[in-house]
Amino acid sequence: MKQLHADPRFNRPAPSIWKRISLLLVIVFLFWAAFQLKYQRSQPKIIHADRYSKEFKYRPAASPIITERLKDGVVRLRGAYPST
């Protein structure tokens, strides 16, 4: 056991204080970035979603539903109206 304490390969000096602080700051930044990305990936707000008109309530829509993602993250739904 005394040989391990005497050998300099096994008695490394502790890292400097600025390296420890920078490591902690990087870890805190990564946690902050992870939470920010988590909140950005939530479901987007839908601004319009009429699938059937009141007149043709029980008839399925003739056109497919087209989803469009706007620049601010809002999803606009188009189509799904009965054809005349």
PDB file of C-alpha atoms in Angstrom:
ATOM      1  CA  MET A   1       0.000   0.000   0.000  1.00  0.00           C
ATOM      2  CA  LYS A   2       2.910   2.346   0.688  1.00  0.00           C
ATOM      3  CA  GLN A   3       4.106   1.810  -2.852  1.00  0.00           C
ATOM      4  CA  LEU A   4       0.845   3.226  -4.228  1.00  0.00           C
ATOM      5  CA  HIS A   5       1.185   6.385  -2.145  1.00  0.00           C
ATOM      6  CA  ALA A   6       4.813   6.801  -3.135  1.00  0.00           C
ATOM      7  CA  ASP A   7       4.255   6.405  -6.887  1.00  0.00           C
ATOM      8  CA  PRO A   8       3.410   9.808  -8.495  1.00  0.00           C
ATOM      9  CA  ARG A   9       1.293   8.157 -11.199  1.00  0.00           C
ATOM     10  CA  PHE A  10      -1.340   7.264  -8.607  1.00  0.00           C
ATOM     11  CA  ASN A  11      -1.195  10.540  -6.655  1.00  0.00           C
ATOM     12  CA  ARG A  12      -2.450  13.022  -9.183  1.00  0.00           C
ATOM     13  CA  PRO A  13      -3.007  16.592  -8.027  1.00  0.00           C
ATOM     14  CA  ALA A  14      -6.575  17.872  -7.872  1.00  0.00           C
ATOM     15  CA  PRO A  15      -7.744  19.942 -10.861  1.00  0.00           C
ATOM     16  CA  SER A  16      -7.521  23.690 -10.447  1.00  0.00           C
ATOM     17  CA  ILE A  17     -10.493  25.565  -9.030  1.00  0.00           C
ATOM     18  CA  TRP A  18     -11.346  27.297 -12.324  1.00  0.00           C
ATOM     19  CA  LYS A  19     -11.610  23.920 -14.067  1.00  0.00           C
ATOM     20  CA  ARG A  20     -14.010  22.671 -11.391  1.00  0.00           C
ATOM     21  CA  ILE A  21     -16.125  25.816 -11.610  1.00  0.00           C
ATOM     22  CA  SER A  22     -16.199  25.715 -15.411  1.00  0.00           C
ATOM     23  CA  LEU A  23     -17.299  22.067 -15.321  1.00  0.00           C
ATOM     24  CA  LEU A  24     -20.162  22.941 -12.977  1.00  0.00           C
ATOM     25  CA  LEU A  25     -21.176  25.874 -15.187  1.00  0.00           C
ATOM     26  CA  VAL A  26     -21.215  23.638 -18.274  1.00  0.00           C
ATOM     27  CA  ILE A  27     -23.406  21.094 -16.474  1.00  0.00           C
ATOM     28  CA  VAL A  28     -25.825  23.826 -15.345  1.00  0.00           C
ATOM     29  CA  PHE A  29     -25.955  25.217 -18.895  1.00  0.00           C
ATOM     30  CA  LEU A  30     -26.715  21.776 -20.351  1.00  0.00           C
ATOM     31  CA  PHE A  31     -29.592  21.269 -17.898  1.00  0.00           C
ATOM     32  CA  TRP A  32     -30.962  24.719 -18.762  1.00  0.00           C
ATOM     33  CA  ALA A  33     -30.705  24.000 -22.507  1.00  0.00           C
ATOM     34  CA  ALA A  34     -32.431  20.638 -22.082  1.00  0.00           C
ATOM     35  CA  PHE A  35     -35.392  22.230 -20.306  1.00  0.00           C
ATOM     36  CA  GLN A  36     -35.628  24.991 -22.913  1.00  0.00           C
ATOM     37  CA  LEU A  37     -35.727  22.446 -25.740  1.00  0.00           C
ATOM     38  CA  LYS A  38     -38.305  20.385 -23.877  1.00  0.00           C
ATOM     39  CA  TYR A  39     -40.708  23.315 -23.660  1.00  0.00           C
ATOM     40  CA  GLN A  40     -40.222  24.253 -27.329  1.00  0.00           C
ATOM     41  CA  ARG A  41     -41.236  20.790 -28.486  1.00  0.00           C
ATOM     42  CA  SER A  42     -44.655  20.960 -26.868  1.00  0.00           C
ATOM     43  CA  GLN A  43     -47.738  20.608 -29.057  1.00  0.00           C
ATOM     44  CA  PRO A  44     -48.242  23.596 -31.347  1.00  0.00           C
ATOM     45  CA  LYS A  45     -51.335  25.758 -31.095  1.00  0.00           C
ATOM     46  CA  ILE A  46     -54.004  24.964 -33.710  1.00  0.00           C
ATOM     47  CA  ILE A  47     -55.813  28.033 -35.000  1.00  0.00           C
ATOM     48  CA  HIS A  48     -58.535  26.430 -37.143  1.00  0.00           C
ATOM     49  CA  ALA A  49     -59.981  22.923 -37.145  1.00  0.00           C
ATOM     50  CA  ASP A  50     -63.487  22.778 -38.665  1.00  0.00           C
ATOM     51  CA  ARG A  51     -63.862  19.294 -40.067  1.00  0.00           C
ATOM     52  CA  TYR A  52     -67.557  19.289 -40.984  1.00  0.00           C
ATOM     53  CA  SER A  53     -69.949  22.090 -41.805  1.00  0.00           C
ATOM     54  CA  LYS A  54     -73.228  22.414 -39.923  1.00  0.00           C
ATOM     55  CA  GLU A  55     -75.161  21.644 -43.095  1.00  0.00           C
ATOM     56  CA  PHE A  56     -73.354  18.368 -43.842  1.00  0.00           C
ATOM     57  CA  LYS A  57     -72.686  17.309 -40.287  1.00  0.00           C
ATOM     58  CA  TYR A  58     -72.645  13.532 -40.809  1.00  0.00           C
ATOM     59  CA  ARG A  59     -71.030  13.416 -44.250  1.00  0.00           C
ATOM     60  CA  PRO A  60     -67.253  13.003 -44.282  1.00  0.00           C
ATOM     61  CA  ALA A  61     -65.120  15.694 -45.795  1.00  0.00           C
ATOM     62  CA  ALA A  62     -64.371  15.434 -49.496  1.00  0.00           C
ATOM     63  CA  SER A  63     -60.875  16.874 -49.352  1.00  0.00           C
ATOM     64  CA  PRO A  64     -57.967  15.777 -47.190  1.00  0.00           C
ATOM     65  CA  ILE A  65     -56.874  17.730 -44.160  1.00  0.00           C
ATOM     66  CA  ILE A  66     -53.845  19.883 -44.942  1.00  0.00           C
ATOM     67  CA  THR A  67     -51.697  20.956 -42.017  1.00  0.00           C
ATOM     68  CA  GLU A  68     -49.476  23.974 -42.426  1.00  0.00           C
ATOM     69  CA  ARG A  69     -46.886  25.005 -39.839  1.00  0.00           C
ATOM     70  CA  LEU A  70     -46.500  28.790 -39.692  1.00  0.00           C
ATOM     71  CA  LYS A  71     -43.276  30.627 -38.785  1.00  0.00           C
ATOM     72  CA  ASP A  72     -44.333  31.181 -35.185  1.00  0.00           C
ATOM     73  CA  GLY A  73     -45.000  27.466 -34.605  1.00  0.00           C
ATOM     74  CA  VAL A  74     -48.778  27.633 -35.023  1.00  0.00           C
ATOM     75  CA  VAL A  75     -50.385  24.874 -37.094  1.00  0.00           C
ATOM     76  CA  ARG A  76     -53.101  25.923 -39.522  1.00  0.00           C
ATOM     77  CA  LEU A  77     -55.473  23.201 -40.712  1.00  0.00           C
ATOM     78  CA  ARG A  78     -56.990  23.587 -44.160  1.00  0.00           C
ATOM     79  CA  GLY A  79     -59.234  21.437 -46.259  1.00  0.00           C
ATOM     80  CA  ALA A  80     -61.732  18.990 -44.805  1.00  0.00           C
ATOM     81  CA  TYR A  81     -64.706  20.947 -46.145  1.00  0.00           C
ATOM     82  CA  PRO A  82     -67.495  19.085 -48.008  1.00  0.00           C
ATOM     83  CA  SER A  83     -67.526  19.690 -51.742  1.00  0.00           C
ATOM     84  CA  THR A  84     -70.660  21.136 -53.330  1.00  0.00           C
TER      85      THR A  84
END
